[in-house]
Amino acid sequence: MGTRAINWTSDIQDVDNINISFQYIEKNYQKKIELSNVARELAFSETYTCRFIKQITTKSLTQLVNEFRIAKACELLVNTDLSVSEVYSAAGFNNLSNFNRQFKAVTKNSPRDYRKGFRSR
């Protein structure tokens, strides 16, 4: 049975790099996030950035960005009276039907039903 030797230097660097990626997403989620910009932040090639993010998170950059945006949308739906149309835009989505599809895929609810679930508590 093999065990993985801990390489503290590379493990710490991986944590630092994934944090840089998350911070970039958090700072720019309302804009179009392009792989080239994340790669530039990390000082990686685009190809390596894709592989790195997938290896660390098991998700693609697009999945990470969408999940972050959905989390922001959930926060807005629960804590504000913004309409769903205002929420999708504020959360960084640029298409209402895509927002509804992505939201339902992550939360298993429509944005309206999600809000109703919190309002009825």
Backbone as a printed PyTorch tensor [residue, N CA C, xyz], in Angstrom:
tensor([[[  0.8530,  -1.1740,   0.0000],
         [  0.0000,   0.0000,   0.0000],
         [  0.8960,   1.2340,   0.0000]],

        [[  0.8120,   2.0450,  -1.0240],
         [  1.6510,   3.2340,  -1.1280],
         [  1.0320,   4.4310,  -0.4180]],

        [[  1.8840,   5.2750,   0.0730],
         [  1.4030,   6.5170,   0.6730],
         [  2.0470,   7.6780,  -0.0540]],

        [[  1.3540,   8.7400,  -0.0780],
         [  1.8610,   9.9360,  -0.7530],
         [  2.7390,  10.7110,   0.2210]],

        [[  3.9380,  10.9900,  -0.2000],
         [  4.8230,  11.8100,   0.6180],
         [  4.3160,  13.2480,   0.5830]],

        [[  4.3110,  13.8890,   1.7050],
         [  3.8530,  15.2800,   1.7770],
         [  4.9810,  16.1930,   1.3400]],

        [[  4.6730,  17.0150,   0.3760],
         [  5.6130,  18.0280,  -0.0690],
         [  5.0370,  19.3690,   0.3700]],

        [[  5.4090,  19.7920,   1.5570],
         [  4.8180,  20.9930,   2.1590],
         [  4.9530,  22.2140,   1.2710]],

        [[  6.0770,  22.3690,   0.6300],
         [  6.2840,  23.5560,  -0.1980],
         [  5.2820,  23.6090,  -1.3390]],

        [[  5.1170,  22.4930,  -2.0660],
         [  4.1770,  22.5140,  -3.1890],
         [  2.7370,  22.5500,  -2.7040]],

        [[  2.4240,  21.8740,  -1.5900],
         [  1.0630,  21.9140,  -1.0570],
         [  0.6780,  23.3250,  -0.6250]],

        [[  1.5800,  24.0130,   0.0250],
         [  1.3140,  25.3950,   0.4440],
         [  1.1770,  26.2920,  -0.7820]],

        [[  2.0040,  26.0840,  -1.7730],
         [  1.9190,  26.8660,  -3.0030],
         [  0.5910,  26.6160,  -3.7130]],

        [[  0.1260,  25.3560,  -3.7150],
         [ -1.1800,  25.0460,  -4.3100],
         [ -2.2910,  25.8000,  -3.5940]],

        [[ -2.2460,  25.8220,  -2.2760],
         [ -3.2550,  26.5580,  -1.4990],
         [ -3.1960,  28.0430,  -1.8360]],

        [[ -2.0090,  28.5880,  -1.8840],
         [ -1.8570,  30.0020,  -2.2490],
         [ -2.4140,  30.2740,  -3.6420]],

        [[ -2.1080,  29.4060,  -4.5910],
         [ -2.5610,  29.6080,  -5.9700],
         [ -4.0640,  29.4610,  -6.1110]],

        [[ -4.6530,  28.4920,  -5.4180],
         [ -6.1080,  28.3500,  -5.5320],
         [ -6.7840,  29.5280,  -4.8410]],

        [[ -6.1950,  30.0410,  -3.7740],
         [ -6.7380,  31.2350,  -3.1270],
         [ -6.6730,  32.4490,  -4.0580]],

        [[ -5.5990,  32.5650,  -4.8130],
         [ -5.4880,  33.6460,  -5.8060],
         [ -6.6180,  33.5180,  -6.8230]],

        [[ -6.8840,  32.2970,  -7.2600],
         [ -7.9670,  32.0530,  -8.2190],
         [ -9.3130,  32.4470,  -7.6260]],

        [[ -9.5780,  32.0140,  -6.3960],
         [-10.8480,  32.3390,  -5.7390],
         [-10.9920,  33.8460,  -5.5300]],

        [[ -9.9230,  34.4960,  -5.1280],
         [ -9.9710,  35.9480,  -4.9210],
         [-10.2550,  36.6790,  -6.2330]],

        [[ -9.6640,  36.1980,  -7.3170],
         [ -9.9110,  36.8080,  -8.6180],
         [-11.3850,  36.6600,  -8.9940]],

        [[-11.9450,  35.4750,  -8.7800],
         [-13.3630,  35.2460,  -9.0710],
         [-14.2270,  36.1550,  -8.2080]],

        [[-13.9250,  36.2180,  -6.9310],
         [-14.7210,  37.0500,  -6.0200],
         [-14.6840,  38.5250,  -6.4220]],

        [[-13.5410,  38.9850,  -6.8470],
         [-13.3820,  40.3990,  -7.2170],
         [-14.0300,  40.7160,  -8.5620]],

        [[-14.1290,  39.7380,  -9.4350],
         [-14.5590,  39.9880, -10.8120],
         [-15.8210,  39.2400, -11.2390]],

        [[-16.5600,  38.6460, -10.3230],
         [-17.6850,  37.7860, -10.6970],
         [-18.7720,  38.5080, -11.4860]],

        [[-18.8620,  39.8130, -11.3780],
         [-19.8940,  40.5490, -12.1120],
         [-19.4750,  40.8430, -13.5570]],

        [[-18.2360,  40.5370, -13.8760],
         [-17.7180,  40.7380, -15.2340],
         [-17.5390,  39.3770, -15.9060]],

        [[-17.2200,  39.4210, -17.1810],
         [-16.8680,  38.1880, -17.8780],
         [-15.4890,  37.7470, -17.3830]],

        [[-15.4110,  36.5490, -16.8800],
         [-14.1380,  36.0270, -16.3750],
         [-13.5430,  35.1110, -17.4380]],

        [[-12.3930,  35.4830, -17.9010],
         [-11.7290,  34.7050, -18.9450],
         [-10.5420,  33.9540, -18.3660]],

        [[-10.3480,  32.7650, -18.8930],
         [ -9.2440,  31.9120, -18.4650],
         [ -7.9090,  32.6400, -18.5670]],

        [[ -7.7340,  33.4110, -19.6180],
         [ -6.4520,  34.1070, -19.8150],
         [ -6.1490,  35.0530, -18.6600]],

        [[ -7.1680,  35.6830, -18.0990],
         [ -6.9490,  36.6060, -16.9890],
         [ -6.6060,  35.8700, -15.6920]],

        [[ -7.2730,  34.7470, -15.4650],
         [ -6.9400,  33.9420, -14.2840],
         [ -5.5220,  33.3950, -14.4250]],

        [[ -5.1800,  32.9250, -15.6070],
         [ -3.8300,  32.4060, -15.8550],
         [ -2.7840,  33.4940, -15.6160]],

        [[ -3.0860,  34.6940, -16.0500],
         [ -2.1590,  35.8170, -15.8410],
         [ -1.9770,  36.0870, -14.3450]],

        [[ -3.0630,  36.0390, -13.5790],
         [ -2.9760,  36.2480, -12.1230],
         [ -2.0790,  35.2070, -11.4670]],

        [[ -2.1490,  33.9850, -11.9750],
         [ -1.3600,  32.8850, -11.4100],
         [  0.0370,  32.7830, -12.0070]],

        [[  0.2580,  33.4890, -13.0880],
         [  1.5130,  33.3730, -13.8470],
         [  1.6920,  31.9480, -14.3700]],

        [[  0.5770,  31.3750, -14.8450],
         [  0.5530,  30.0380, -15.4420],
         [  0.1190,  30.1730, -16.8930]],

        [[  0.3600,  29.1390, -17.6670],
         [ -0.2250,  29.0780, -19.0020],
         [ -1.7210,  28.7730, -18.8430]],

        [[ -2.4850,  29.0370, -19.8800],
         [ -3.9170,  28.7430, -19.8250],
         [ -4.1590,  27.2450, -19.6560]],

        [[ -3.3830,  26.4450, -20.3610],
         [ -3.5350,  24.9900, -20.2760],
         [ -3.2680,  24.5010, -18.8610]],

        [[ -2.1850,  24.9820, -18.2670],
         [ -1.8600,  24.5490, -16.9100],
         [ -2.8910,  25.0700, -15.9140]],

        [[ -3.3980,  26.2710, -16.1270],
         [ -4.4170,  26.8310, -15.2390],
         [ -5.6500,  25.9330, -15.2210]],

        [[ -6.0910,  25.4970, -16.3940],
         [ -7.2380,  24.5730, -16.4830],
         [ -6.9820,  23.3010, -15.6860]],

        [[ -5.8380,  22.6940, -15.9380],
         [ -5.4960,  21.4430, -15.2550],
         [ -5.3600,  21.6410, -13.7580]],

        [[ -4.7160,  22.7370, -13.3500],
         [ -4.5060,  23.0200, -11.9310],
         [ -5.8420,  23.1750, -11.2110]],

        [[ -6.7250,  24.0010, -11.7570],
         [ -8.0150,  24.2370, -11.1070],
         [ -8.8120,  22.9410, -11.0260]],

        [[ -8.8270,  22.1720, -12.0990],
         [ -9.5620,  20.9060, -12.1190],
         [ -8.9810,  19.9120, -11.1140]],

        [[ -7.6540,  19.8680, -11.0220],
         [ -6.9960,  18.9470, -10.0980],
         [ -7.3040,  19.3010,  -8.6470]],

        [[ -7.2760,  20.5800,  -8.3200],
         [ -7.4710,  21.0060,  -6.9290],
         [ -8.9440,  20.9820,  -6.5290]],

        [[ -9.8300,  21.4250,  -7.4220],
         [-11.2430,  21.5860,  -7.0550],
         [-12.1630,  20.5190,  -7.6370]],

        [[-11.7030,  19.7410,  -8.5820],
         [-12.4760,  18.7800,  -9.3760],
         [-13.5470,  19.4740, -10.2320]],

        [[-13.4080,  20.7730, -10.4300],
         [-14.3530,  21.5460, -11.2350],
         [-13.6000,  22.3820, -12.2490]],

        [[-14.3030,  22.7250, -13.3160],
         [-13.7080,  23.6260, -14.3000],
         [-13.8180,  25.0620, -13.7940]],

        [[-13.0870,  25.9550, -14.4310],
         [-13.1800,  27.3690, -14.0700],
         [-14.6150,  27.8570, -14.2470]],

        [[-15.2590,  27.4740, -15.3170],
         [-16.6490,  27.8860, -15.5670],
         [-17.5680,  27.4020, -14.4540]],

        [[-17.3950,  26.1640, -14.0140],
         [-18.2100,  25.6480, -12.9140],
         [-17.9780,  26.4460, -11.6320]],

        [[-16.7150,  26.7450, -11.3360],
         [-16.4120,  27.5280, -10.1340],
         [-17.0650,  28.9040, -10.1860]],

        [[-16.9390,  29.5590, -11.3200],
         [-17.5130,  30.8960, -11.4700],
         [-19.0330,  30.8280, -11.3370]],

        [[-19.6530,  29.8780, -12.0000],
         [-21.1110,  29.7510, -11.9150],
         [-21.5720,  29.4570, -10.4930]],

        [[-20.8800,  28.5800,  -9.7960],
         [-21.2530,  28.2710,  -8.4200],
         [-21.0740,  29.4860,  -7.5090]],

        [[-20.0290,  30.2590,  -7.7330],
         [-19.8420,  31.4760,  -6.9470],
         [-20.9860,  32.4510,  -7.2230]],

        [[-21.3190,  32.6150,  -8.4970],
         [-22.4150,  33.5190,  -8.8700],
         [-23.7510,  33.0450,  -8.2920]],

        [[-23.9890,  31.7570,  -8.3040],
         [-25.2270,  31.2220,  -7.7280],
         [-25.2600,  31.4910,  -6.2240]],

        [[-24.1400,  31.3310,  -5.5540],
         [-24.0750,  31.6330,  -4.1150],
         [-24.4110,  33.1030,  -3.8620]],

        [[-23.8850,  33.9950,  -4.7050],
         [-24.2080,  35.4220,  -4.5810],
         [-25.6970,  35.6520,  -4.8260]],

        [[-26.2450,  34.9770,  -5.8270],
         [-27.6700,  35.1130,  -6.1330],
         [-28.5170,  34.6320,  -4.9540]],

        [[-28.1390,  33.5290,  -4.3410],
         [-28.8620,  33.0250,  -3.1700],
         [-28.8580,  34.0590,  -2.0520]],

        [[-27.6960,  34.6240,  -1.8190],
         [-27.5560,  35.6620,  -0.7890],
         [-28.4850,  36.8460,  -1.0930]],

        [[-28.5170,  37.2770,  -2.3450],
         [-29.3690,  38.4040,  -2.7330],
         [-30.8510,  38.0490,  -2.6450]],

        [[-31.2190,  36.8450,  -3.0340],
         [-32.6170,  36.4360,  -2.9660],
         [-33.1290,  36.3930,  -1.5270]],

        [[-32.2790,  35.9770,  -0.6180],
         [-32.6780,  35.8510,   0.7860],
         [-32.6340,  37.1940,   1.5110]],

        [[-31.6440,  38.0210,   1.1910],
         [-31.3990,  39.2260,   1.9830],
         [-31.8690,  40.5390,   1.3630]],

        [[-32.4340,  40.4820,   0.1620],
         [-32.8980,  41.7130,  -0.4710],
         [-34.2790,  41.4900,  -1.0860]],

        [[-34.8760,  42.5600,  -1.5330],
         [-36.1490,  42.4790,  -2.2490],
         [-35.9530,  42.6920,  -3.7430]],

        [[-34.7280,  42.5230,  -4.2310],
         [-34.4740,  42.6630,  -5.6610],
         [-35.2860,  41.6270,  -6.4300]],

        [[-35.7510,  42.0050,  -7.6110],
         [-36.4540,  41.0460,  -8.4610],
         [-35.4520,  40.0150,  -8.9760]],

        [[-35.9650,  38.9020,  -9.4680],
         [-35.0850,  37.8730, -10.0330],
         [-34.2750,  38.4610, -11.1860]],

        [[-34.8980,  39.3310, -11.9720],
         [-34.1740,  39.9840, -13.0750],
         [-33.0260,  40.8500, -12.5680]],

        [[-33.2230,  41.4980, -11.4530],
         [-32.1490,  42.3090, -10.8720],
         [-31.0790,  41.4190, -10.2410]],

        [[-31.5050,  40.3220,  -9.6400],
         [-30.5690,  39.4070,  -8.9780],
         [-29.6370,  38.7550,  -9.9890]],

        [[-30.1830,  38.2590, -11.1040],
         [-29.3080,  37.5610, -12.0550],
         [-28.2370,  38.4950, -12.5830]],

        [[-28.5950,  39.7270, -12.8150],
         [-27.6190,  40.6990, -13.3160],
         [-26.5900,  41.0550, -12.2360]],

        [[-27.0670,  41.2810, -11.0240],
         [-26.1690,  41.6290,  -9.9150],
         [-25.2170,  40.4840,  -9.5780]],

        [[-25.6350,  39.2650,  -9.8540],
         [-24.7980,  38.0990,  -9.5610],
         [-23.8050,  37.7950, -10.6830]],

        [[-23.8650,  38.5660, -11.7610],
         [-22.8720,  38.4020, -12.8220],
         [-23.3270,  37.6100, -14.0300]],

        [[-24.5790,  37.1770, -14.0420],
         [-25.0980,  36.4710, -15.2150],
         [-25.5730,  37.5030, -16.2290]],

        [[-25.4780,  37.1690, -17.5010],
         [-25.9160,  38.1270, -18.5100],
         [-27.0860,  37.6050, -19.3360]],

        [[-27.6950,  36.5100, -18.8790],
         [-28.8020,  35.9170, -19.6020],
         [-29.7410,  35.2640, -18.5860]],

        [[-30.9910,  35.6990, -18.5440],
         [-31.9440,  35.2090, -17.5430],
         [-32.2120,  33.7160, -17.6710]],

        [[-32.3800,  33.2140, -18.8880],
         [-32.6810,  31.7840, -19.0300],
         [-31.4840,  30.9290, -18.5890]],

        [[-30.2650,  31.3580, -18.8990],
         [-29.0750,  30.6380, -18.4390],
         [-28.9900,  30.6940, -16.9160]],

        [[-29.2740,  31.8510, -16.3380],
         [-29.2720,  31.9770, -14.8770],
         [-30.2620,  30.9920, -14.2620]],

        [[-31.4820,  30.9680, -14.7730],
         [-32.4940,  30.0610, -14.2190],
         [-32.0560,  28.6060, -14.3290]],

        [[-31.4760,  28.2320, -15.4560],
         [-31.0050,  26.8600, -15.6730],
         [-29.8670,  26.5210, -14.7050]],

        [[-28.8820,  27.4120, -14.6030],
         [-27.7430,  27.1860, -13.7080],
         [-28.1930,  27.1540, -12.2450]],

        [[-29.0940,  28.0580, -11.8900],
         [-29.5790,  28.1380, -10.5150],
         [-30.2650,  26.8320, -10.1250]],

        [[-31.1220,  26.3520, -11.0000],
         [-31.8550,  25.1120, -10.7090],
         [-30.9120,  23.9140, -10.6520]],

        [[-29.8970,  23.8970, -11.4980],
         [-28.9380,  22.7890, -11.4880],
         [-28.1840,  22.7140, -10.1570]],

        [[-27.8940,  23.8630,  -9.5780],
         [-27.1320,  23.8870,  -8.3280],
         [-28.0380,  23.7280,  -7.1060]],

        [[-29.1600,  24.4380,  -7.0770],
         [-29.9950,  24.4630,  -5.8650],
         [-31.1840,  23.5020,  -5.9120]],

        [[-31.4900,  22.9720,  -7.0900],
         [-32.6590,  22.1050,  -7.3110],
         [-33.9790,  22.8700,  -7.1760]],

        [[-33.9130,  24.2080,  -7.1830],
         [-35.0970,  25.0670,  -7.1090],
         [-34.9720,  26.1920,  -8.1120]],

        [[-36.1010,  26.7540,  -8.4910],
         [-36.0660,  27.9860,  -9.2710],
         [-35.7090,  29.1180,  -8.3110]],

        [[-35.2290,  30.2460,  -8.8170],
         [-34.9290,  31.3750,  -7.9200],
         [-36.1500,  31.8020,  -7.1000]],

        [[-37.3240,  31.8550,  -7.7230],
         [-38.5410,  32.2540,  -6.9920],
         [-38.8700,  31.2710,  -5.8750]],

        [[-38.7990,  29.9750,  -6.1790],
         [-39.0860,  28.9670,  -5.1590],
         [-38.0510,  29.0000,  -4.0400]],

        [[-36.8120,  29.2360,  -4.4080],
         [-35.7510,  29.3430,  -3.3990],
         [-36.0700,  30.4800,  -2.4310]],

        [[-36.4400,  31.6280,  -2.9730],
         [-36.7850,  32.7820,  -2.1360],
         [-38.0110,  32.4670,  -1.2690]],

        [[-39.0270,  31.8720,  -1.8520],
         [-40.2470,  31.5190,  -1.0910],
         [-39.9170,  30.6050,   0.0660]],

        [[-39.0070,  29.6550,  -0.1560],
         [-38.6140,  28.7340,   0.9050],
         [-38.0230,  29.4420,   2.1020]],

        [[-37.3160,  30.5180,   1.8760],
         [-36.7310,  31.2610,   2.9970],
         [-37.7360,  32.2340,   3.6020]],

        [[-38.6190,  32.7640,   2.8040],
         [-39.6050,  33.7220,   3.2980],
         [-40.6810,  33.0500,   4.1470]],

        [[-40.9090,  31.7480,   3.9130],
         [-41.9600,  31.0590,   4.6460],
         [-41.4840,  30.5180,   5.9890]],

        [[-40.2070,  30.6830,   6.2810],
         [-39.6650,  30.1510,   7.5520],
         [-39.9630,  31.0750,   8.7000]]])
